[in-house]
Tab-separated table of C-alpha atoms and ligand atoms in Angstrom:
chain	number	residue	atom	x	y	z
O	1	UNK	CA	63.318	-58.208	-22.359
O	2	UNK	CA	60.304	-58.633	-24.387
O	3	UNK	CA	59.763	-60.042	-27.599
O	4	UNK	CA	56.305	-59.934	-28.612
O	5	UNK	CA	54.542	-61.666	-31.200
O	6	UNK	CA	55.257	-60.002	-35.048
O	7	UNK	CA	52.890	-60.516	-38.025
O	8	UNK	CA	54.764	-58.172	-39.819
O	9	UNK	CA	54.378	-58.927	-43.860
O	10	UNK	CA	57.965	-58.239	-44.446
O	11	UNK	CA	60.810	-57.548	-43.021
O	12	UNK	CA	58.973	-59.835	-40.894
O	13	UNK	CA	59.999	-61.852	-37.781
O	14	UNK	CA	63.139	-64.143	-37.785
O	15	UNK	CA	63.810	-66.998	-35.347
O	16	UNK	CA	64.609	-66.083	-31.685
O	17	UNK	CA	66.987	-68.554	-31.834
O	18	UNK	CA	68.823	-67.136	-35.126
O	19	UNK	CA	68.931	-63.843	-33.532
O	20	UNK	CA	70.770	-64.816	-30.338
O	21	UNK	CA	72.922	-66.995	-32.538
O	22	UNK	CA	74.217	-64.120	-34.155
O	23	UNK	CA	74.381	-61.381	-31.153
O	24	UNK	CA	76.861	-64.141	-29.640
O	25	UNK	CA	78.749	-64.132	-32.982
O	26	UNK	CA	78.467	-60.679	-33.372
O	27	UNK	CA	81.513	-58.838	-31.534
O	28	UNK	CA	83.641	-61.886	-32.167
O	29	UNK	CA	82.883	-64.511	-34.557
O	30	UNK	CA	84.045	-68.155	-34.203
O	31	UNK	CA	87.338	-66.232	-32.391
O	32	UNK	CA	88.226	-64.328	-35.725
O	33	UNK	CA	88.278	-61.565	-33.185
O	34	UNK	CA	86.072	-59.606	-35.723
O	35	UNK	CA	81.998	-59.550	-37.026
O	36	UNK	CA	81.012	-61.188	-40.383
O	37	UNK	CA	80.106	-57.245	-40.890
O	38	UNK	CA	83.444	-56.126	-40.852
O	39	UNK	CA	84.538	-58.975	-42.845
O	40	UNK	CA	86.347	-58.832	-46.331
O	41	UNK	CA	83.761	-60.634	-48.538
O	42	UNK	CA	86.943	-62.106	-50.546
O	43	UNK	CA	88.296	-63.545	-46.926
O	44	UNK	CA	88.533	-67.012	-46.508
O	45	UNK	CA	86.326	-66.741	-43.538
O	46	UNK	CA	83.509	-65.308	-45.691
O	47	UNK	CA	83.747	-67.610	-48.330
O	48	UNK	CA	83.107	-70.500	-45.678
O	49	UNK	CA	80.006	-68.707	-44.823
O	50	UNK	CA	78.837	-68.152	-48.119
O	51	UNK	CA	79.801	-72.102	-49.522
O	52	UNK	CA	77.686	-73.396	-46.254
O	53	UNK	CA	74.627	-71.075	-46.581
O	54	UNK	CA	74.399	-72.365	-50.143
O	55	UNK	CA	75.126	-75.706	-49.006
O	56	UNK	CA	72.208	-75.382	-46.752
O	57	UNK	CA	69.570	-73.989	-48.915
O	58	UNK	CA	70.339	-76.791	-52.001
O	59	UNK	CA	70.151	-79.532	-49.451
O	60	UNK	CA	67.007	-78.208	-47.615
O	61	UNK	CA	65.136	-77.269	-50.881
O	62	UNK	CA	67.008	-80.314	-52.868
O	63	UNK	CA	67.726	-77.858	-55.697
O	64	UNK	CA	69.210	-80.523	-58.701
O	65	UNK	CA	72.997	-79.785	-59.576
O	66	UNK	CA	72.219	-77.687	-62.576
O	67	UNK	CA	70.685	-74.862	-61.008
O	68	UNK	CA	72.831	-71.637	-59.858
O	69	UNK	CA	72.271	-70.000	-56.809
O	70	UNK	CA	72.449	-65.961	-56.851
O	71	UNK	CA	72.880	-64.112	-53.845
O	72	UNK	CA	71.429	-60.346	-54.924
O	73	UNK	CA	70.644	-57.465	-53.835
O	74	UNK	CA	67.975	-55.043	-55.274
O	75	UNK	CA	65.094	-56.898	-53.793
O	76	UNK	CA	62.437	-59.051	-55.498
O	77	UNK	CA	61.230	-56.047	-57.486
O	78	UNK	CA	64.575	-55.561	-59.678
O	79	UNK	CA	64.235	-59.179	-60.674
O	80	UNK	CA	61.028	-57.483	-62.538
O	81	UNK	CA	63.371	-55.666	-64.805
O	82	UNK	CA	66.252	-58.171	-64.762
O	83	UNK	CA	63.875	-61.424	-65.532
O	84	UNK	CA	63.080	-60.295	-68.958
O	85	UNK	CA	66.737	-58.607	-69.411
O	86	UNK	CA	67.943	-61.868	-69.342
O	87	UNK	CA	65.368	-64.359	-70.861
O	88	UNK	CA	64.567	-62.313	-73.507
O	89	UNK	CA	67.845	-61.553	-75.328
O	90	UNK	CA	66.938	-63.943	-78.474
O	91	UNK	CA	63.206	-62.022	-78.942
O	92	UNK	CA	60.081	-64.007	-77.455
O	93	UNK	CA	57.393	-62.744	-75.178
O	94	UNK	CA	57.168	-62.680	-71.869
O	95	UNK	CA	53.586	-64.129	-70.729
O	96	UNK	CA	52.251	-63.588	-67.166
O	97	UNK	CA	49.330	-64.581	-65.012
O	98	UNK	CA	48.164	-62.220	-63.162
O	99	UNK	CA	46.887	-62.994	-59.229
O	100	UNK	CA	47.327	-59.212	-57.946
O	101	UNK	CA	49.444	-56.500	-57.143
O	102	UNK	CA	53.190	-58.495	-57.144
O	103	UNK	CA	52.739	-59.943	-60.430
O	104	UNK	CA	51.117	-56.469	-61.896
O	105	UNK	CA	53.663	-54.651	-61.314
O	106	UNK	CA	56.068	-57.125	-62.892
O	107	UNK	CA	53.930	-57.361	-65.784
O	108	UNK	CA	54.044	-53.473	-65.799
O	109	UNK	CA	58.164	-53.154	-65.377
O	110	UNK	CA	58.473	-55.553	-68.332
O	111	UNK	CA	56.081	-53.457	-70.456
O	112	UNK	CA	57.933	-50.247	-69.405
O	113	UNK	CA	61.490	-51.726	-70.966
O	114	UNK	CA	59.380	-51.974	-74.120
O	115	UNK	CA	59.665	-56.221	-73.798
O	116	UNK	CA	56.700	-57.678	-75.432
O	117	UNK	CA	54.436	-58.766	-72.702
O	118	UNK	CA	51.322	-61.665	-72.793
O	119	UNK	CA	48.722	-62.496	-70.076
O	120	UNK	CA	48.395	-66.137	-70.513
O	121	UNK	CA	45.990	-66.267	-67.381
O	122	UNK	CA	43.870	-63.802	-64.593
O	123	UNK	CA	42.374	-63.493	-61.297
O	124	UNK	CA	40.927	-60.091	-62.295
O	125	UNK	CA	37.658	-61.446	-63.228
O	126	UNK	CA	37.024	-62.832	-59.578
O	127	UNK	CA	38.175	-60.179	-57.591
O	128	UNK	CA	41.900	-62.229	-57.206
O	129	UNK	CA	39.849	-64.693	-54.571
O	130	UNK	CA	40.815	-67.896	-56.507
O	131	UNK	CA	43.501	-68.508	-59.144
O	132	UNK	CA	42.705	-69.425	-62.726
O	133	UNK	CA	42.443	-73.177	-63.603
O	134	UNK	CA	45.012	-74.690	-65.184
O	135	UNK	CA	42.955	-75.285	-68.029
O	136	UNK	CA	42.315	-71.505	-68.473
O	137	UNK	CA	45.999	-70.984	-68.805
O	138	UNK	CA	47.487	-69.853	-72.342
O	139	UNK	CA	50.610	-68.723	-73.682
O	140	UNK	CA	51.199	-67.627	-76.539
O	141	UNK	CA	53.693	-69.038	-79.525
O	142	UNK	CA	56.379	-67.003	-79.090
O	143	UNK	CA	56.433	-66.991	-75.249
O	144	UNK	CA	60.282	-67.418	-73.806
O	145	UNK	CA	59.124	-67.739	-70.081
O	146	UNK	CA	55.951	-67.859	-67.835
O	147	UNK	CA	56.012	-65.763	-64.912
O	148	UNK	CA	53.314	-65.916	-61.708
O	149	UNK	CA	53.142	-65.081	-58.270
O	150	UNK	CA	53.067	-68.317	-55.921
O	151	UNK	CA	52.166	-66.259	-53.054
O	152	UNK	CA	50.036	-63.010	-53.604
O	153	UNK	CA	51.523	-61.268	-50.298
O	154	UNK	CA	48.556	-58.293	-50.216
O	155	UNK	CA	45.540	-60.700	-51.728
O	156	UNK	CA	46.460	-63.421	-49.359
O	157	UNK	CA	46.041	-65.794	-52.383
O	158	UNK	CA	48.666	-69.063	-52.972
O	159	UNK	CA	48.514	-71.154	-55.580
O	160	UNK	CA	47.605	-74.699	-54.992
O	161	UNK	CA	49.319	-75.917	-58.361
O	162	UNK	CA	52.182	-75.645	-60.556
O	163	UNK	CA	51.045	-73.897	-63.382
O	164	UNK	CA	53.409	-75.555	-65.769
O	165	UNK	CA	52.769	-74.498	-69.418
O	166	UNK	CA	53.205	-75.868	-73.146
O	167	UNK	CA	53.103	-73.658	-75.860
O	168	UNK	CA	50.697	-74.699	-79.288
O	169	UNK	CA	53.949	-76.232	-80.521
O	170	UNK	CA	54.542	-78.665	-77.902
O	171	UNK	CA	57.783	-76.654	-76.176
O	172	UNK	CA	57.515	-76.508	-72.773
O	173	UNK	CA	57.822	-72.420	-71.270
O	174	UNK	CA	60.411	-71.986	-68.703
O	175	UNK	CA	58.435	-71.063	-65.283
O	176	UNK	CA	59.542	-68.554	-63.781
O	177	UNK	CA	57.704	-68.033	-59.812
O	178	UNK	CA	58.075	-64.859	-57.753
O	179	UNK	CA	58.478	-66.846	-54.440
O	180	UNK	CA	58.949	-63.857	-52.082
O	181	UNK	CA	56.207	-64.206	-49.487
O	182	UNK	CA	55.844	-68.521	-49.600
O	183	UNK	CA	59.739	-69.558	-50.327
O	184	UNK	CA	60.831	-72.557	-47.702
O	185	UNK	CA	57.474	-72.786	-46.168
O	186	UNK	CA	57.239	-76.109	-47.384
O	187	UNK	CA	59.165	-78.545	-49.800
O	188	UNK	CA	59.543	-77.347	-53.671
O	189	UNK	CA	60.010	-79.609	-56.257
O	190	UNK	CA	62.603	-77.579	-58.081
O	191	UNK	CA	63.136	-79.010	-61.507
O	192	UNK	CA	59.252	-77.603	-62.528
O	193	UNK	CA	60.544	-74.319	-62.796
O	194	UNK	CA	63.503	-72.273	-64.961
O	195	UNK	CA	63.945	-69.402	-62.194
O	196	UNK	CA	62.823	-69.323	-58.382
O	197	UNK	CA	63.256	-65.928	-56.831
O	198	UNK	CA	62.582	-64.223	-53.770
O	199	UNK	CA	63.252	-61.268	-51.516
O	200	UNK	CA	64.789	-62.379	-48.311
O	201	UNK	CA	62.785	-60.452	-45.953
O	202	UNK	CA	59.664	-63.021	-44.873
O	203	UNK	CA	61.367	-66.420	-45.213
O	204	UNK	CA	64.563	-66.193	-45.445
O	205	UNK	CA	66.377	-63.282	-43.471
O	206	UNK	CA	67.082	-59.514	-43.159
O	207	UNK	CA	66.139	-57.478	-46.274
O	208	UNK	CA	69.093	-56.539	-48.341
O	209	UNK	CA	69.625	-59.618	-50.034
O	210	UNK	CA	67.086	-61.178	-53.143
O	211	UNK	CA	67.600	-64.858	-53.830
O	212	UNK	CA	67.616	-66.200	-57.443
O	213	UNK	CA	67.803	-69.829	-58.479
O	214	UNK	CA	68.228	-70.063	-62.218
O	215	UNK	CA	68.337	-73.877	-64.336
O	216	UNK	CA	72.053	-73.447	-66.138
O	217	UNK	CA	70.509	-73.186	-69.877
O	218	UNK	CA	68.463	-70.020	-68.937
O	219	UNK	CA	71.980	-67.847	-68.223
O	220	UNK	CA	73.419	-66.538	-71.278
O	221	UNK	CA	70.802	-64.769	-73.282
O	222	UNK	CA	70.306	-61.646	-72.159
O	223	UNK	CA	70.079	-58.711	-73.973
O	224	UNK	CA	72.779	-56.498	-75.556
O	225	UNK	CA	74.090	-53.722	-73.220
O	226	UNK	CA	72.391	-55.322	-70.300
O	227	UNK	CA	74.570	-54.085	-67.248
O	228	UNK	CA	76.728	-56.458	-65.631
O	229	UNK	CA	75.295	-56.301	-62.441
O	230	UNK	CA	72.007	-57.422	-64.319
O	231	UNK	CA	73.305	-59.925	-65.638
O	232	UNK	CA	72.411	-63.370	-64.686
O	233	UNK	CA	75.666	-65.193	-66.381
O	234	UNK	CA	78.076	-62.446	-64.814
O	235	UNK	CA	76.650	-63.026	-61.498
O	236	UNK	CA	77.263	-66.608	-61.831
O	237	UNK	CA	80.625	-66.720	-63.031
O	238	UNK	CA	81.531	-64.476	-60.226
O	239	UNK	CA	79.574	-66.521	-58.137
O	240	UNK	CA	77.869	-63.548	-56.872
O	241	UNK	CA	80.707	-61.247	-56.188
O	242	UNK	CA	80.993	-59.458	-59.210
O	243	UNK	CA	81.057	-56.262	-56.581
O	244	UNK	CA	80.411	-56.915	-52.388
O	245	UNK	CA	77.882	-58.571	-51.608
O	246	UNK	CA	74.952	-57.978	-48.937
O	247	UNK	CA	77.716	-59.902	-46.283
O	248	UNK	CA	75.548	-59.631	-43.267
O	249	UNK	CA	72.417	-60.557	-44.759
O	250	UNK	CA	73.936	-63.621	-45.784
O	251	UNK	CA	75.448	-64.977	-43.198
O	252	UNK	CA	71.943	-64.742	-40.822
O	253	UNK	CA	70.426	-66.205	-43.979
O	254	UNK	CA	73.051	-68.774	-43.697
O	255	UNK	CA	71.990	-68.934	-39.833
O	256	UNK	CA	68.041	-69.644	-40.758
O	257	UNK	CA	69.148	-72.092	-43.179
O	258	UNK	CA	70.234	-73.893	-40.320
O	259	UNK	CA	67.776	-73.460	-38.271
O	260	UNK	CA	65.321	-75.037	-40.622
O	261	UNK	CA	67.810	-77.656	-40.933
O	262	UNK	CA	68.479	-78.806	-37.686
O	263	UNK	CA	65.939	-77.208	-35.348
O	264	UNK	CA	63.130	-77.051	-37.124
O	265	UNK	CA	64.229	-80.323	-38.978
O	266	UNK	CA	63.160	-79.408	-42.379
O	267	UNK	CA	60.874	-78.088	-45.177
O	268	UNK	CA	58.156	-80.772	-44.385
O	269	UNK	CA	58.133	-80.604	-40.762
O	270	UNK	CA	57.871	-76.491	-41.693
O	271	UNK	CA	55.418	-77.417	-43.909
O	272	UNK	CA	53.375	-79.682	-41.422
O	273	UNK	CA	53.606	-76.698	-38.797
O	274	UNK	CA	52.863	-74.130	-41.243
O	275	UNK	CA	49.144	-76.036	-42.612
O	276	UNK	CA	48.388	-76.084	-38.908
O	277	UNK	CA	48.994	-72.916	-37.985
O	278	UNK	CA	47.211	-71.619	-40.952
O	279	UNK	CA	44.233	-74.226	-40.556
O	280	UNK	CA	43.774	-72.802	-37.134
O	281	UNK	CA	43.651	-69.173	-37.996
O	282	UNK	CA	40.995	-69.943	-41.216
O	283	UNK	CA	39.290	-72.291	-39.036
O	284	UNK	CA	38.508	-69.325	-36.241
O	285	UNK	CA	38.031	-66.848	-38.515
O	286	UNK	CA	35.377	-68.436	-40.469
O	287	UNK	CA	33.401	-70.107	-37.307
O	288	UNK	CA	33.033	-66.237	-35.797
O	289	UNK	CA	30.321	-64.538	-37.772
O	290	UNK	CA	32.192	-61.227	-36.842
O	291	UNK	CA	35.331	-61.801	-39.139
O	292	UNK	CA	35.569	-62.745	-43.032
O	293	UNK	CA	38.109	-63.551	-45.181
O	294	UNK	CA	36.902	-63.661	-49.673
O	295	UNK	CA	39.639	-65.955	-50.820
O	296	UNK	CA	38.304	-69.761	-52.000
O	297	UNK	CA	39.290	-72.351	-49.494
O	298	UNK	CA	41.766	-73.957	-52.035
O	299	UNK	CA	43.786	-71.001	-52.761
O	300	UNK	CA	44.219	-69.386	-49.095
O	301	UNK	CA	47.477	-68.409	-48.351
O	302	UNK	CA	49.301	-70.199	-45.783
O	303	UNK	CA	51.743	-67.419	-45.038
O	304	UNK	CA	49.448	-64.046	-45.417
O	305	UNK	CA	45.553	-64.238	-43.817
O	306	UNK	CA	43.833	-61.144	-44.845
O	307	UNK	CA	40.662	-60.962	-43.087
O	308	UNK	CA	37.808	-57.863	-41.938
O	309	UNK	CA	35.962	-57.021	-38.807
O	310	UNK	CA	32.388	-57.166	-39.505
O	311	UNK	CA	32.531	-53.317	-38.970
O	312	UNK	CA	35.173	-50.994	-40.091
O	313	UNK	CA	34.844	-48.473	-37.470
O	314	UNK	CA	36.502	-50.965	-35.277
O	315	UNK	CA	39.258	-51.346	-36.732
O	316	UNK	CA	41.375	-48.640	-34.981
O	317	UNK	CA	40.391	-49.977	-31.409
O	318	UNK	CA	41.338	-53.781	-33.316
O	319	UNK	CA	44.723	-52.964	-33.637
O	320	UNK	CA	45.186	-50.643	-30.518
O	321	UNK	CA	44.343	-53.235	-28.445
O	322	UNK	CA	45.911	-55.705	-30.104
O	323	UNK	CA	49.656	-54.279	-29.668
O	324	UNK	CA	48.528	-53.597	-26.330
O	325	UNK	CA	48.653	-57.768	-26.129
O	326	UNK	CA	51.769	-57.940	-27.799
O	327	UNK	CA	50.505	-59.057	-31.121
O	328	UNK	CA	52.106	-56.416	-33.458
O	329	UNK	CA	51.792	-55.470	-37.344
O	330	UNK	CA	48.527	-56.679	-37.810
O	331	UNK	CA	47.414	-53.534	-40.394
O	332	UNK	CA	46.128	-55.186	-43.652
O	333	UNK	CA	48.412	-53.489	-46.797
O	334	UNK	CA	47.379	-49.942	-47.116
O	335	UNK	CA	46.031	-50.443	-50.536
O	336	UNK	CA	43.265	-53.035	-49.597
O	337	UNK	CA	42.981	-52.138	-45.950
O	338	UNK	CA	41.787	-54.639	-43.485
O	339	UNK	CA	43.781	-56.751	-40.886
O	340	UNK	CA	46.473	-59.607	-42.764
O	341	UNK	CA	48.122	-61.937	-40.281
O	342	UNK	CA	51.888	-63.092	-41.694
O	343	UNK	CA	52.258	-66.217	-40.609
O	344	UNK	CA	56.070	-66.821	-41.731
O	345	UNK	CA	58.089	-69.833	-40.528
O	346	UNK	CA	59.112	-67.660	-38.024
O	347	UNK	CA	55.899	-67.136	-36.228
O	348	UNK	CA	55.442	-69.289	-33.378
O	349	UNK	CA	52.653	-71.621	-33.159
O	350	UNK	CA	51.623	-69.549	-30.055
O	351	UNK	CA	51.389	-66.812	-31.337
O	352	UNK	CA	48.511	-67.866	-33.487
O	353	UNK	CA	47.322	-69.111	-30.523
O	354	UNK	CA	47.678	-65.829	-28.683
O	355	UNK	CA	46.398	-64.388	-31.747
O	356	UNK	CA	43.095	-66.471	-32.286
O	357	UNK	CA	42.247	-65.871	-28.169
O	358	UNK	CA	42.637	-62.031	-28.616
O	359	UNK	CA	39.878	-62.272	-31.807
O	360	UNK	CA	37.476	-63.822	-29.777
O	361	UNK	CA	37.987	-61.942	-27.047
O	362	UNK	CA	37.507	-58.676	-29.265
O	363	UNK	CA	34.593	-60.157	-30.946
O	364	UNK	CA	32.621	-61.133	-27.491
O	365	UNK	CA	33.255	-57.067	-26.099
O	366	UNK	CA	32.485	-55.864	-29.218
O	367	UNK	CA	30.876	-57.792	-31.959
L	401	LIG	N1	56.817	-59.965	-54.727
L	401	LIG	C1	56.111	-60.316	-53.647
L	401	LIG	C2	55.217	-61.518	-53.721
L	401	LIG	C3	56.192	-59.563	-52.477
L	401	LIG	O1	55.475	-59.894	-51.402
L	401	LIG	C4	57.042	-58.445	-52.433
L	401	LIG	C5	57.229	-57.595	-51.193
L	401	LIG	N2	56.250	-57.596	-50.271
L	401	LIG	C6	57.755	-58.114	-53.598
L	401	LIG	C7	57.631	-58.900	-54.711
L	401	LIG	C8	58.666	-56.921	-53.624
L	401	LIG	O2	59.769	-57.210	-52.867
L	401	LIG	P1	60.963	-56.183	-52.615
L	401	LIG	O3	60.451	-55.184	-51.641
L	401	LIG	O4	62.042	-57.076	-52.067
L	401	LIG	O5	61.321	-55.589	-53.912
């Protein structure tokens, strides 16, 4: 067997490790006699699963006591419609800033429900190659939340701050980060924001489950005739299990959660692993003449390298030959085209390595 080296952008790799963990636990797990998939999500066995893979997550991301944990389903992009479901219920705007595509279109599914929408800051201007300055950044007086992407998966663009926000009054706006593509990669200091969330399929685990961490005085006001299963506060009082769960994708979750824990041996060794695997990738890419990549040095993504051959028309033979070496999902979004490198926790450090060898070796045939 074979595994060769993913940069899938999501569902995107997941440790070797993890998976062999749970292909030993799969026909029988811990002697139940039974999988976690064919488990009763009410079972006492479950529950244990579920308790520890929250367990895990608060202690690795030291998430403070009065923050929920939500274990969803629907993916990051129903939190576009639930976020202002559930913040907005006593009127208020909701005010974005806008990086690229993820935060458009939640900017665009708030509009659709008819909530009152505010851009409060914009990469548009520059192309989305660097974020706007904090001192750029405005909300307006009636804004309820702040919403941005910390990780523009397609762009390639991460912010390098916390874009915390007062409005002309002096309250201070709930933050509220789509964390989808940069989630674990390094520590989080949890009490800046009001809601974390995140689709579990770069960082996390299998697709199917959509994590949402939500400060306690944020449940509670959503708007009438929200559904339940929208609803923040229901989800919380039924600690998640208002109707079954995504079972499976929790436990492996559960099983990364460890792995970060005790093999990898936290967010900032992750962190320390991911800079240099990024550094190396930038640092090649930008010393070749033959590949490019827009995005200002302080805002590069550490998870997502976009980057272009100095000529399209080899891009076909690019990616050809690179799954012929085993380096796989390299295809830059199909809205921006390109190449885009993922470089998850997941991702080995060799295969960046592998990676980085193949580009030069493509650039010296062909360049
Ligand atoms: N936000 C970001 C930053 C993403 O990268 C993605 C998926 N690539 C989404 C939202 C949408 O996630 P989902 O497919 O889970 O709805």
């Amino acid at each position: 067997m074979t595994r060769h080296y993913n940069f899938c952008a999501g569902p995107a790799a997941l440790p070797t490790a993890v998976l062999e963990r749970a292909q030993r636990e799969m026909l029988d797990y811990q002697g139940r006699g039974l999988s976690v998939m064919e488990m009763s999500h009410r079972s006492d066995e479950f529950i244990a699963i579920a308790k520890q893979a929250e367990a895990d997550l608060r202690e690795l991301m030291a998430i403070p006591d009065n923050y929920r944990v939500l274990f969803l389903q629907g993916g990051a992009s129903m939190q576009f419609a639930m976020l202002p479901m559930n913040l907005l219920g006593r009127g208020g705007s909701a005010n974005f800033i806008q990086t690229g595509i993820w935060g458009k279109k939640a900017l665009a599914e708030a509009k659709r429900l008819g909530f009152d929408c505010h851009v409060a800051g914009e990469s548009e201007s520059n192309g989305h190659t660097e974020v706007p300055p904090r001192s750029s950044l405005s909300v307006n007086d009636d804004a309820a939340y702040l919403h941005y992407t910390a990780n523009e998966t397609i762009g390639g663009l991460e912010f390098d701050y916390t874009p915390t926000c007062s409005r002309a009054d002096g309250v201070e706006v709930p933050l509220v980060c789509d964390m989808s593509s940069s989630i674990l990669s390094g520590p989080t200091s949890v009490a800046d924001f009001g809601i974390i969330y995140a689709g579990a399929q770069k960082n996390i685990g299998p697709a199917g489950l959509t994590l949402v961490i939500v400060r306690e005085d944020l449940l509670g006001n959503a708007v009438a005739k929200t559904p339940t299963l929208f609803d923040y506060q229901a989800l919380a009082e039924a600690e998640s299990m208002v109707n079954t769960p995504p079972t499976y994708a929790w436990y492996l979750s559960g099983l990364v959660f460890d792995w970060l824990k005790n093999d990898v041996g936290g967010l900032k060794a992750m962190d320390a692993l991911n800079q240099r695997k990024a550094d190396k990738l930038y640092r090649a890419i930008d010393e070749s003449g033959f590949y490019s990549n827009p995005i200002a040095r302080h805002n590069r993504s550490r998870m997502n390298v976009p980057f272009v051959l100095a000529d399209s028309a080899l891009d076909k033979a690019f990616l050809s030959e690179a799954e012929a070496a085993g380096l796989l999902n390299l295809k830059g979004h199909r809205s921006v085209g390109g190449m885009r490198a993922s470089l998850y926790n997941a991702v080995p450090e060799a295969a960046v390595d592998a990676l980085i060898a193949f580009m030069h070796d493509f650039e010296q045939r062909k360049g």
